[in-house]
Every structure is written in structure tokens, then in C-alpha cells.
mmCIF file of C-alpha atoms in Angstrom:
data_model
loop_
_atom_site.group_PDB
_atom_site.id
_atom_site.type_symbol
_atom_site.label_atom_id
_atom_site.label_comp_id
_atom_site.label_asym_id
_atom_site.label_seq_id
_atom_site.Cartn_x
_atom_site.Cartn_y
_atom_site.Cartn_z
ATOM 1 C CA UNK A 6 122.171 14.936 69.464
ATOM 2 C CA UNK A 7 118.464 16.557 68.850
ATOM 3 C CA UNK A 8 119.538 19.654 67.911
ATOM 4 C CA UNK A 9 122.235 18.239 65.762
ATOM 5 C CA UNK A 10 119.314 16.282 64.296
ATOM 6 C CA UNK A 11 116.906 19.173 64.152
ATOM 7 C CA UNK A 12 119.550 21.569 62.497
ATOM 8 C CA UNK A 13 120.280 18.947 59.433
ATOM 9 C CA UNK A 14 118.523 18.557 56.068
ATOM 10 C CA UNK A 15 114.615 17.251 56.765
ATOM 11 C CA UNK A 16 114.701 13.618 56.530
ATOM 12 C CA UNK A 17 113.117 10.449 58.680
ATOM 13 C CA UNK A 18 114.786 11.420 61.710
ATOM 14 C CA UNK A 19 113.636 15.130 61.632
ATOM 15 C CA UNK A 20 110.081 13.606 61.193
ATOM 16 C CA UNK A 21 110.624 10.892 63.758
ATOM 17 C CA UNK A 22 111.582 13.633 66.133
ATOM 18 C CA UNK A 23 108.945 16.033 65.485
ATOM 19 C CA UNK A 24 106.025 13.856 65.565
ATOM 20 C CA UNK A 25 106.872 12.712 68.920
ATOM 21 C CA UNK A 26 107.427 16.158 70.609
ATOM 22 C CA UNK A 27 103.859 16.877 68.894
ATOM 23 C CA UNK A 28 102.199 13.239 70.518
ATOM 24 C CA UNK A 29 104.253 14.703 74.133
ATOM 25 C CA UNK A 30 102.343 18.035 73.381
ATOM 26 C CA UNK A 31 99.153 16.715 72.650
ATOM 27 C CA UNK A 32 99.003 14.211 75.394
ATOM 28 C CA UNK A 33 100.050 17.449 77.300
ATOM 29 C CA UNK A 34 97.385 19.135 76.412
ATOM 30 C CA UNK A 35 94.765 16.235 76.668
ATOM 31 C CA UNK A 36 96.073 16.129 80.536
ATOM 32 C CA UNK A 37 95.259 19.825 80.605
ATOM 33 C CA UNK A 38 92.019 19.342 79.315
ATOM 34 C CA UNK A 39 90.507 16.138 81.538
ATOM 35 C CA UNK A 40 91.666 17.945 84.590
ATOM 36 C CA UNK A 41 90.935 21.439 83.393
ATOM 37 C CA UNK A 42 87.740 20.359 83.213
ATOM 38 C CA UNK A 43 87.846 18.824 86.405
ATOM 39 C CA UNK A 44 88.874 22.048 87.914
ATOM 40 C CA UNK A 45 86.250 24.036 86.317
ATOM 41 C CA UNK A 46 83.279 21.987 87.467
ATOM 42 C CA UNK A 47 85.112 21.763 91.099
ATOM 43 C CA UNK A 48 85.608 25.709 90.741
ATOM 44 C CA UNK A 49 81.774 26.014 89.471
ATOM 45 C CA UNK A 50 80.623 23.861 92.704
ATOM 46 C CA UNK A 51 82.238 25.480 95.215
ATOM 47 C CA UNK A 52 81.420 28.974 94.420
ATOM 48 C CA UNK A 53 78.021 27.403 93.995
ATOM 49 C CA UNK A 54 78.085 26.281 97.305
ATOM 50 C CA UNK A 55 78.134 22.828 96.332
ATOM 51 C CA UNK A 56 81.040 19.684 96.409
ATOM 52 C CA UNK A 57 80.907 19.286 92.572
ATOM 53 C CA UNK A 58 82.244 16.092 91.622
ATOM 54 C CA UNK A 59 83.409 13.641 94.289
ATOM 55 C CA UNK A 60 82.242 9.996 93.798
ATOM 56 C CA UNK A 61 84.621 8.780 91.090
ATOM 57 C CA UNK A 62 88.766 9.179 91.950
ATOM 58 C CA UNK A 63 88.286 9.844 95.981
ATOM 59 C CA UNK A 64 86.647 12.938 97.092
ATOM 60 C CA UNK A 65 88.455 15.263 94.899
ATOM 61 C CA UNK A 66 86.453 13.199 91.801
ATOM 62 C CA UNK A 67 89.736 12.758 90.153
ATOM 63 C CA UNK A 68 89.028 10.782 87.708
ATOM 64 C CA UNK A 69 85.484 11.674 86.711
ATOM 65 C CA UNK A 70 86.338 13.425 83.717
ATOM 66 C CA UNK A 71 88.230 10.210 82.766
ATOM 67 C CA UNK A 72 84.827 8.336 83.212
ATOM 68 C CA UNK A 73 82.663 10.745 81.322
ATOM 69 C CA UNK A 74 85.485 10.706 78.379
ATOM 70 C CA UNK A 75 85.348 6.367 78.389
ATOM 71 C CA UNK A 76 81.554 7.146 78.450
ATOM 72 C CA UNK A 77 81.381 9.297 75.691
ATOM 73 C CA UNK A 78 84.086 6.786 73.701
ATOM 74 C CA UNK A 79 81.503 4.170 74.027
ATOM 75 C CA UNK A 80 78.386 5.841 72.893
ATOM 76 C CA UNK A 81 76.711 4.938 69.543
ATOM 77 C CA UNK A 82 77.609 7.394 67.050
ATOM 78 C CA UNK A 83 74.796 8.591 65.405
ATOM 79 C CA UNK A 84 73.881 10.311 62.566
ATOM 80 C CA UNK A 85 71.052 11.904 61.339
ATOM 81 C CA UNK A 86 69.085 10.061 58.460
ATOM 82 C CA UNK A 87 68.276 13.590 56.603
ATOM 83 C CA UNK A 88 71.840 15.024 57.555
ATOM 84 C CA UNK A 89 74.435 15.705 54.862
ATOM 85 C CA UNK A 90 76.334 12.883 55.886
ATOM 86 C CA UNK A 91 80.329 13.956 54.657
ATOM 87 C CA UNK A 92 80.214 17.267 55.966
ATOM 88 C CA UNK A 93 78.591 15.821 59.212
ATOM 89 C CA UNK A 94 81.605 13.707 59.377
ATOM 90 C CA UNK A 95 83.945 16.020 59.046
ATOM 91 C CA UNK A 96 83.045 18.906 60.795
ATOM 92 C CA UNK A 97 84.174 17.819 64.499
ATOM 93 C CA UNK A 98 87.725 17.446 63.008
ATOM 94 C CA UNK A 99 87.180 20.933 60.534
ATOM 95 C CA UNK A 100 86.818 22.500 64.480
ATOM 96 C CA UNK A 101 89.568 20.801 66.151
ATOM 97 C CA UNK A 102 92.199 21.155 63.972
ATOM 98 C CA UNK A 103 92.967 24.423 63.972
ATOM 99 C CA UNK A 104 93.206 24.388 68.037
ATOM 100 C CA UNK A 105 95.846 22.252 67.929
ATOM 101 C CA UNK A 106 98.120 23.864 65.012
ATOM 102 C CA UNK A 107 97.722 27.332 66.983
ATOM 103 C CA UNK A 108 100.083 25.921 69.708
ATOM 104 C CA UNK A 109 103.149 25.205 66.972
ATOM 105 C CA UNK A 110 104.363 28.511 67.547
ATOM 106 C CA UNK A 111 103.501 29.106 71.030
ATOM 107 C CA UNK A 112 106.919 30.010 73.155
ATOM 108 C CA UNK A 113 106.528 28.202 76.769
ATOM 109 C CA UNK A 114 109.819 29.166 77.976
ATOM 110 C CA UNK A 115 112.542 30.719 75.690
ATOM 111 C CA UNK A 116 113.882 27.174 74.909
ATOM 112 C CA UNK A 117 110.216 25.180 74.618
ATOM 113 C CA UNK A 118 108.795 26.279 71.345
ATOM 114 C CA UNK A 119 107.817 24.099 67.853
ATOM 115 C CA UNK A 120 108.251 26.745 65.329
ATOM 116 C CA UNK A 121 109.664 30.311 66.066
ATOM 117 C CA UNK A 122 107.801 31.896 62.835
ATOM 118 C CA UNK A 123 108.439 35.732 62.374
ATOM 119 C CA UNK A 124 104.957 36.078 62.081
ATOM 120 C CA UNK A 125 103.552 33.873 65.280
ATOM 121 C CA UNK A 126 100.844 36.227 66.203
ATOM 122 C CA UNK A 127 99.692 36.152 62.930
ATOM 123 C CA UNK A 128 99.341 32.668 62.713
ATOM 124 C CA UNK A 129 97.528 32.456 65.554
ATOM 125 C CA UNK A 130 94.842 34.457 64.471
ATOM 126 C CA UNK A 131 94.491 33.881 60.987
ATOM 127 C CA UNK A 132 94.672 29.850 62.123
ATOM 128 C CA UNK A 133 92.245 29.848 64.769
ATOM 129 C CA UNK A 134 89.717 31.658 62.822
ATOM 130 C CA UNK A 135 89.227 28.495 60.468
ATOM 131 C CA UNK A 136 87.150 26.571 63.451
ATOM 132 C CA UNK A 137 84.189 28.691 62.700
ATOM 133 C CA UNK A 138 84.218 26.948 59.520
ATOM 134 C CA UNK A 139 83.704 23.548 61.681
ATOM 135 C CA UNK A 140 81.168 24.743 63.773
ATOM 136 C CA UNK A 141 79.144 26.572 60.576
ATOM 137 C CA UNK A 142 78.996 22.730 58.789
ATOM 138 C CA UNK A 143 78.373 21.181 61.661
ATOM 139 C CA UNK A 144 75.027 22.932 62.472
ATOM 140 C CA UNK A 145 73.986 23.016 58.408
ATOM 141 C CA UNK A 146 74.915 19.542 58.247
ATOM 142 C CA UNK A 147 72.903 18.505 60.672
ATOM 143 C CA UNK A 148 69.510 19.504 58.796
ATOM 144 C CA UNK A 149 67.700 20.465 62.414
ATOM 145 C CA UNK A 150 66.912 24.285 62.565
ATOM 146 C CA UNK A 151 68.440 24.722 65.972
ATOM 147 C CA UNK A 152 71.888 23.677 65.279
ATOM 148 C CA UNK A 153 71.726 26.230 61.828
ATOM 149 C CA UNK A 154 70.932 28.981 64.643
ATOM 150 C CA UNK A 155 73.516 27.831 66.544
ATOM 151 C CA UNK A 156 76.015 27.966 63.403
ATOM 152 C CA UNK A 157 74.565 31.319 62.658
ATOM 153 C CA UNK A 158 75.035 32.594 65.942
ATOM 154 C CA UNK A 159 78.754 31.159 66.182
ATOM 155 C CA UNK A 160 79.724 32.930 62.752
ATOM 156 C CA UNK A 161 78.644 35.831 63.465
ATOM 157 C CA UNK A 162 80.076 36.293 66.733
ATOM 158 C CA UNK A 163 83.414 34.962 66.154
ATOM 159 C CA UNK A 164 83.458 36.750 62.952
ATOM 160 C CA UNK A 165 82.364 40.408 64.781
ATOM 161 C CA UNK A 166 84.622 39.592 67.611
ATOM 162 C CA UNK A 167 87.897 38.948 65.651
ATOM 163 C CA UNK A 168 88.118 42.377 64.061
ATOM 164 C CA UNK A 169 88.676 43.857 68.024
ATOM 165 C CA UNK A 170 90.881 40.964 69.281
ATOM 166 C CA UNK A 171 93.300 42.027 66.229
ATOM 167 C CA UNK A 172 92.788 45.345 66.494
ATOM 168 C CA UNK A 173 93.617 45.503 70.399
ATOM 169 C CA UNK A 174 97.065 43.861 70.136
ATOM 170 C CA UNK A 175 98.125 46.415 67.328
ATOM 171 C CA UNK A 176 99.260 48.746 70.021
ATOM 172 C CA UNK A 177 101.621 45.591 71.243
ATOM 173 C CA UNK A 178 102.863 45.163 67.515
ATOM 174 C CA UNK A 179 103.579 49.192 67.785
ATOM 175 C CA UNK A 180 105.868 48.727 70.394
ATOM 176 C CA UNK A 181 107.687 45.403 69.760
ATOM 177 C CA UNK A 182 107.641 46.646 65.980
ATOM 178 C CA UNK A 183 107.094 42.697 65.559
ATOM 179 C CA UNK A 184 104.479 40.207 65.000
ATOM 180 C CA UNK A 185 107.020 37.372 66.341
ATOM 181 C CA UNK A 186 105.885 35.934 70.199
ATOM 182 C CA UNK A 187 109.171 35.515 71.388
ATOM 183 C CA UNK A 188 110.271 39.494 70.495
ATOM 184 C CA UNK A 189 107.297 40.252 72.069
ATOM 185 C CA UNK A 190 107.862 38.279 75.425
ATOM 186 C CA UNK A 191 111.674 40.055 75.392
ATOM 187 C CA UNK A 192 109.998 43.142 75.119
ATOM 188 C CA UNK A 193 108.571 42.749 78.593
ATOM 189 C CA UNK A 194 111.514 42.684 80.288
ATOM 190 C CA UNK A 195 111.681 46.247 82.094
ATOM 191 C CA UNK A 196 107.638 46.391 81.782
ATOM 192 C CA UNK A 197 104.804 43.599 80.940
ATOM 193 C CA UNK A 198 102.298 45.193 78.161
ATOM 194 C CA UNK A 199 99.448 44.498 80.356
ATOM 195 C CA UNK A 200 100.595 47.726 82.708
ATOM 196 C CA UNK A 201 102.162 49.321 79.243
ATOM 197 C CA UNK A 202 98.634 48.809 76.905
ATOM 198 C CA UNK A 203 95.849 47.989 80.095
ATOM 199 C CA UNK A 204 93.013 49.133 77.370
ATOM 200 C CA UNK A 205 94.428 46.938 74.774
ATOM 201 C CA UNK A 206 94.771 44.215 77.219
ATOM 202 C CA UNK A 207 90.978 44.424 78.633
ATOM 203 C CA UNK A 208 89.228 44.912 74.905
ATOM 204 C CA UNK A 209 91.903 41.468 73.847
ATOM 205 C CA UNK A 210 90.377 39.900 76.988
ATOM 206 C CA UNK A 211 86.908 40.623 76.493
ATOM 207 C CA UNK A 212 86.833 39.744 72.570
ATOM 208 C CA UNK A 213 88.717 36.711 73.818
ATOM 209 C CA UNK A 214 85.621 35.016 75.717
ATOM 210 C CA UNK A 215 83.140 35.910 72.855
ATOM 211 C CA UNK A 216 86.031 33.868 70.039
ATOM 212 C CA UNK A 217 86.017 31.248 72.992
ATOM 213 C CA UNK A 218 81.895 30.854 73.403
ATOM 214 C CA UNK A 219 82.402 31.018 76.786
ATOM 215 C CA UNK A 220 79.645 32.341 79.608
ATOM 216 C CA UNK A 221 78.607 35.684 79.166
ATOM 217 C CA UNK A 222 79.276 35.075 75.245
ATOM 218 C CA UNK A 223 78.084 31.548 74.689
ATOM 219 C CA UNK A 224 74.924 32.198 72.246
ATOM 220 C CA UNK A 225 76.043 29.790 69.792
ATOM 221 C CA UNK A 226 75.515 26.491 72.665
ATOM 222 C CA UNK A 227 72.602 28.350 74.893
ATOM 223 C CA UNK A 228 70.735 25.794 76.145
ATOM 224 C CA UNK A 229 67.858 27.350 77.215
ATOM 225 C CA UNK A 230 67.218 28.967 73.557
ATOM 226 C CA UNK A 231 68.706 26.232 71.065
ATOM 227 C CA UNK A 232 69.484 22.962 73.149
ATOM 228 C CA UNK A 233 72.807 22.968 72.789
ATOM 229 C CA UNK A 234 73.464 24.746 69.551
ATOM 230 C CA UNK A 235 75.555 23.526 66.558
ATOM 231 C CA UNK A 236 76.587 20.451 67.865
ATOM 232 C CA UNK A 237 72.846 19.464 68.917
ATOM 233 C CA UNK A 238 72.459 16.578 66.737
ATOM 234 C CA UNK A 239 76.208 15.395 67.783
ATOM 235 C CA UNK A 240 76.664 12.402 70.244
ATOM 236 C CA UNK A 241 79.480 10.162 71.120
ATOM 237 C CA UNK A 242 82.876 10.822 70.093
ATOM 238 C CA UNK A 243 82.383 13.534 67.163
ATOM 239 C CA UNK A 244 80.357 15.456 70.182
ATOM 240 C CA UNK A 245 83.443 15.201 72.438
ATOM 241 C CA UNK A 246 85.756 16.783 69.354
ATOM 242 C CA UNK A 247 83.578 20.266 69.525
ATOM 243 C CA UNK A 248 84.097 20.012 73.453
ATOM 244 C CA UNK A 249 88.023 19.330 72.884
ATOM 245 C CA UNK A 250 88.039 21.960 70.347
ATOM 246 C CA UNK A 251 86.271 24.563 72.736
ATOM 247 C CA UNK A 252 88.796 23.434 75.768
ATOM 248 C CA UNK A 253 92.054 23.294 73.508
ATOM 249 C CA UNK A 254 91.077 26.825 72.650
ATOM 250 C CA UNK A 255 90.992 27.601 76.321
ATOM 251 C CA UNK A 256 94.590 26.202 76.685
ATOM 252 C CA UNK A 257 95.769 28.476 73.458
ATOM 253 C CA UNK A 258 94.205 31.454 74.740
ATOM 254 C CA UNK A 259 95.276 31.667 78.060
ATOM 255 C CA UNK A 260 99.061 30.471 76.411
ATOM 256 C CA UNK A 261 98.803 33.380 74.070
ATOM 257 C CA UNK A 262 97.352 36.165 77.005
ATOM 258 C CA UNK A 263 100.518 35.305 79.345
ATOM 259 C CA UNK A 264 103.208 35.195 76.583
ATOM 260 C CA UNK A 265 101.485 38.780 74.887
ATOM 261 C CA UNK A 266 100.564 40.620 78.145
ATOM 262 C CA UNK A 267 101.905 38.765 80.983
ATOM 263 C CA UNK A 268 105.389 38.651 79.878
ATOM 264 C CA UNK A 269 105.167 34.831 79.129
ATOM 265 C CA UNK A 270 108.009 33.040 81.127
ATOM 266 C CA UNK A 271 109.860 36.246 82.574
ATOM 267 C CA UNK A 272 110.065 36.958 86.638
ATOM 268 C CA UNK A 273 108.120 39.760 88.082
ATOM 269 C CA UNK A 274 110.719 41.037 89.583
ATOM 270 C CA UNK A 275 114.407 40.646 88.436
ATOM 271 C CA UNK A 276 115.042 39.172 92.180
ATOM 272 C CA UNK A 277 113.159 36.143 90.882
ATOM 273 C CA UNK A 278 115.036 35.037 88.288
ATOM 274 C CA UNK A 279 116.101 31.925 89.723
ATOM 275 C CA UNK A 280 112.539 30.499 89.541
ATOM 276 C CA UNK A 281 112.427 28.302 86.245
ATOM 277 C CA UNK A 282 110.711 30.314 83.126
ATOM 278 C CA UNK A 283 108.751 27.443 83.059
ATOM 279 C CA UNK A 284 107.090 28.061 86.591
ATOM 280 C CA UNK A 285 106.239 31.244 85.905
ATOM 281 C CA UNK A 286 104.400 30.570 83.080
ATOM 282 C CA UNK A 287 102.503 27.397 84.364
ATOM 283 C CA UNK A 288 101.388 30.503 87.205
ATOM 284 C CA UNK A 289 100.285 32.838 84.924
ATOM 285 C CA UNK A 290 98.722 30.628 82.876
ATOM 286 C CA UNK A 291 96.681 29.053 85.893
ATOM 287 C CA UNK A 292 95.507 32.695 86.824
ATOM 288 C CA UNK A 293 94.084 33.345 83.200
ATOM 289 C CA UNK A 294 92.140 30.403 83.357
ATOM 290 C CA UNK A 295 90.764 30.537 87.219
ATOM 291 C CA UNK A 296 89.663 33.894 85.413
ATOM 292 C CA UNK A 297 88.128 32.369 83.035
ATOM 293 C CA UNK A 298 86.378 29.914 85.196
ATOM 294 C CA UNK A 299 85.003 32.745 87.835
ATOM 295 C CA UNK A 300 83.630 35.168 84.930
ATOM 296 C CA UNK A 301 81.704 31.380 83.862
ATOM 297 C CA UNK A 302 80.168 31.647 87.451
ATOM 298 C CA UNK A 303 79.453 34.784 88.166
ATOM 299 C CA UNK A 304 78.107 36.728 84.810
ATOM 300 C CA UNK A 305 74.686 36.206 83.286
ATOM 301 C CA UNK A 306 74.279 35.290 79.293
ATOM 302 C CA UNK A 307 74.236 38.399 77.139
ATOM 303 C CA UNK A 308 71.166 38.684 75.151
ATOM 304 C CA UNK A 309 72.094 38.283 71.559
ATOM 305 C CA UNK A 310 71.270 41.540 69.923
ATOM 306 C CA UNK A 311 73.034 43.207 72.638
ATOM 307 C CA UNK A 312 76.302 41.191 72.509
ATOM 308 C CA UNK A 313 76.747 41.933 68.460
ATOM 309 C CA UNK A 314 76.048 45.869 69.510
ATOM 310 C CA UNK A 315 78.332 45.289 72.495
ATOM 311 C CA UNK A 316 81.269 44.224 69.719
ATOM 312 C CA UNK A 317 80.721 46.767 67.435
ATOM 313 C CA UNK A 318 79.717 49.551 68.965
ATOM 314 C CA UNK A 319 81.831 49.437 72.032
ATOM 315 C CA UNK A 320 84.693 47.484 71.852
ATOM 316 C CA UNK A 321 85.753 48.270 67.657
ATOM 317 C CA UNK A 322 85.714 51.824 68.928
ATOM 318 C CA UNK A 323 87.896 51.418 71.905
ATOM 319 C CA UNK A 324 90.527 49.057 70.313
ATOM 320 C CA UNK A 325 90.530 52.175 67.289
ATOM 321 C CA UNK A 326 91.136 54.657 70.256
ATOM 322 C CA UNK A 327 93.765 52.640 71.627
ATOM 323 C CA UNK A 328 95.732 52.202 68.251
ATOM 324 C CA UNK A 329 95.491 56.185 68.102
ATOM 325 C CA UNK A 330 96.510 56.936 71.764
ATOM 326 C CA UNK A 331 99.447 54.681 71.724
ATOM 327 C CA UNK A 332 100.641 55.923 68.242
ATOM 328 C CA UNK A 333 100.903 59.299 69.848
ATOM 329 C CA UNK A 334 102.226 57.939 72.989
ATOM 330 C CA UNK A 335 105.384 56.364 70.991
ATOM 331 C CA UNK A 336 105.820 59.255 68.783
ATOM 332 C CA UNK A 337 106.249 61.638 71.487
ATOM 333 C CA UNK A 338 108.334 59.708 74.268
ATOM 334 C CA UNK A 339 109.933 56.603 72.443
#
């Protein structure tokens, strides 16, 4: 009946329908994100040598998270009195927005997918790039020097850093000959790109912590230089949007490594196909972000100057070298 519905003209029901899969996916991804967090703070403790959080929701602290959220809900929002106050306004949203639409065209399994675009991959880059634009207003909308650094910093970065996260999945595109994620996954089948383009994979991985301002690449929030960065004069709920936004991003990221490199929801091994596609994603996925979450504890903050040098004169070269060397590779054996 869905499908029937979904297949017909666009009318109320195709609207009905799709704006209710999209409030499943985003209270989906809200779940993700309270207990993601949740998981990264127990992660952070424990390899800290430390409980982390374990007062509120039993000793696993399950529903701190929850209680710093109703917190945050509650707070008085406050704005600046020398801020420009419509941009201020609408910057949180400017940076969440674009998380969310990324995951429209992101396969799950080979029958859990919003739009199948011929052009997913591109979407998802050109798309997320547009929450720099949130986090840019957001710190010259506040009027405080310190968030303007912090926008600074974040444009630059994510700007610098995009150029070799394209760049490193062109060797993908090469082989699949398409920009559409659900070729791409098929194309795994008899070999997962992260064995078939390992340098493409690390520089896509790398870049892929500076675009998510994540710990060794989190300039733009370093607390110890600018307070907290472009969201400094922030508080209450427009504060928790730039959080969502960062964490949503997390959840995209890690989607878009497993279906590009990992092989999204295919078995390892063709023995273990009787394991739901779903599964094997959901394990995959888990991995990339435990990944995430260990690099967070274990790797000191680069130093500014060195992490633009790092993208430019490091990784740009190596994604260029990669494009070149698989080129070759699929002109003499494919």
C-alpha cells in the first residue's frame, strides 16, 4: 500500500507519508545523538581512568544526557545587546540544517533509503558544506572578537579540508564510474574500497575529523585559546543546535564512511549473508564512531598554523597522488 502510494502522482498522501518517515528518522537520529553522547563521555571516562557519568539513569548514567538536554531547554535564551540580532537568530538553524538533509540520500540497507539520487555523493558534499555558513554568522553575529576567531578558524578549515575529502573519494568514483551511493555499495561486493583505495580511505578519514571539528582538529571551539569559539556568546537552546549540528554530522559521517569504504550493508564474507544488511551496518557504523571517540582521547590539539600546512601541504598532495596511481592502476588491469 506505501509503495503503491509512493509510486503515484505527489499529492497529500505522498506528503503525509514522507514527513513521517522523516519525524521516524529524525527521532532516530536524536536517539543516536543523546546516547551517542552518552557513550562518548562513558568512552572518554574510562580510558581516562574514571566512571564518567553515573548518578542520573542507574550507574550506567543513562539518562544524563536527557537531563543536560531538559537543562539546556530551560535556560534563558540570551542575546547579546550589541549582537546583530537576525543573523544571531538564525545561525543555529543555518548550521543544522544541512546535517539533517545530508541523510536523504543515505542507503542504510538496499531497501532503507529517502531519495536514491544519481548523484548522492555529490549531494552530500556540496550540502554539508553550507554549515560553515552557520557557524561563520554565528561568530560575526555575535559582535565578541573570540567567536569571529572562532568563525575564522571554522571557515578556513572546513573550507581547506573539503578540497582533500573530495579529492580522496575520486579514486572510488573511478572505479564505480558513479557518483550514486547505492552503485557504489554494489561495487563492494567481491572487495570493500577500503582494502581496494586504503590511501584514499585514510586522507577521506583524516579530512573527515578536521570538516567534523573534532579533537585533534577542533580550533574553531578550543577552549583554552577562544572559550568556546563561534558559539561563545550562545546559551540555551540555540547553543544546543551547534552541538546537534556537530553530533548529526558525526552520525552522517560515519553513515557515509561505511556505505563508501566499508561496503555499507554487505557481509564480510559471503558465508554471512544471512545476517540482516541492517546489522551489518549498525556494526560498522558503531566501529567508525568508537574510532572517532578514541582518536578524541588519545591525540593532542594541532596547533593552528600547522593543521592548515598539514591540509595543504600533505594531504592535497596525497589525495592528487592517489587520483594518479589509481588511474594507472585501472587502465592497466581493469
Amino acid at each position: 500500500m506505501i509503495e503503491e502510494l509512493l509510486q503515484s502522482s505527489p499529492g497529500w498522501a505522498n506528503f503525509g507519508i514522507f514527513f513521517l518517515l522523516g519525524a521516524v528518522l529524525l527521532l532516530i537520529v536524536l536517539g543516536f545523538v543523546t546516547y551517542g553522547i552518552l557513550a562518548e563521555r562513558k568512552v572518554l571516562g574510562y580510558m581516562q581512568l574514571r566512571h564518567g557519568p553515573n548518578q542520573v539513569g542507574g550507574k550506567w548514567g543513562l539518562l544524563q544526557t536527557v537531563a543536560d538536554v531538559l537543562k539546556l531547554l530551560l535556560k534563558e535564551d540570551i542575546i547579546p545587546k550589541a549582537a546583530d540580532k537576525p543573523l544571531f537568530i538564525i545561525a543555529p538553524a543555518i548550521a543544522f540544517a544541512p546535517s539533517f538533509m545530508v541523510l536523504a540520500t543515505m542507503p542504510f540497507t538496499d531497501k532503507f533509503q529517502f531519495a536514491d539520487i544519481g548523484v548522492g555523493l555529490l549531494y552530500y558534499i556540496a550540502v554539508s558544506g553550507l554549515t560553515v555558513f552557520g557557524m561563520v554568522l554565528g561568530g560575526w553575529a555575535s559582535n565578541n572578537k573570540y567567536a569571529l576567531l572562532g568563525g575564522m578558524r571554522a571557515a578556513a578549515q572546513m573550507i581547506s579540508y573539503e578540497i582533500p575529502l573530495v579529492m580522496s573519494v575520486l579514486g572510488v568514483i573511478l572505479l564505480t564510474g558513479s557518483l550514486n551511493l547505492n552503485e557504489i555499495v554494489t561495487h563492494q561486493e567481491h572487495g570493500w574500497f577500503i582494502l581496494l583505495q586504503p590511501i584514499g580511505f585514510i586522507v577521506f578519514f583524516i579530512a573527515s575529523i578536521a570538516e567534523l571539528n573534532r579533537t585533534p582538529f577542533d580550533l574553531p571551539e578550543s577552549e583554552n585559546e577562544l572559550v568556546a569559539g563561534y558559539h561563545v556568546e550562545y546559551s540555551g537552546f540555540r547553543w544546543a543546535f551547534f552541538m546537534l549540528a556537530e553530533y548529526v554530522y558525526l552520525f552522517a559521517m560515519s553513515a557515509l564512511i561505511t556505505v563508501v569504504f566499508l561496503g555499507g550493508w554487505l557481509a564480510p564474507f559471503g558465508f554471512l549473508d544471512f545476517i540482516p544488511g541492517a546489522v551489518w551496518f549498525a556494526l560498522k557504523f558503531s566501529v567508525v564512531v568508537f574510532i572517532y571517540i578514541w582518536l578524541r582521547a588519545t591525540l593532542p590539539r594541532f596547533r593552528a598554523d600547522r593543521l592548515m600546512e598539514f591540509g595543504w601541504k600533505v594531504l592535497l598532495p596525497i589525495a592528487l597522488a592517489n587520483i594518479f596511481l589509481t588511474a594507472l592502476l585501472k587502465s592497466l588491469f581493469f
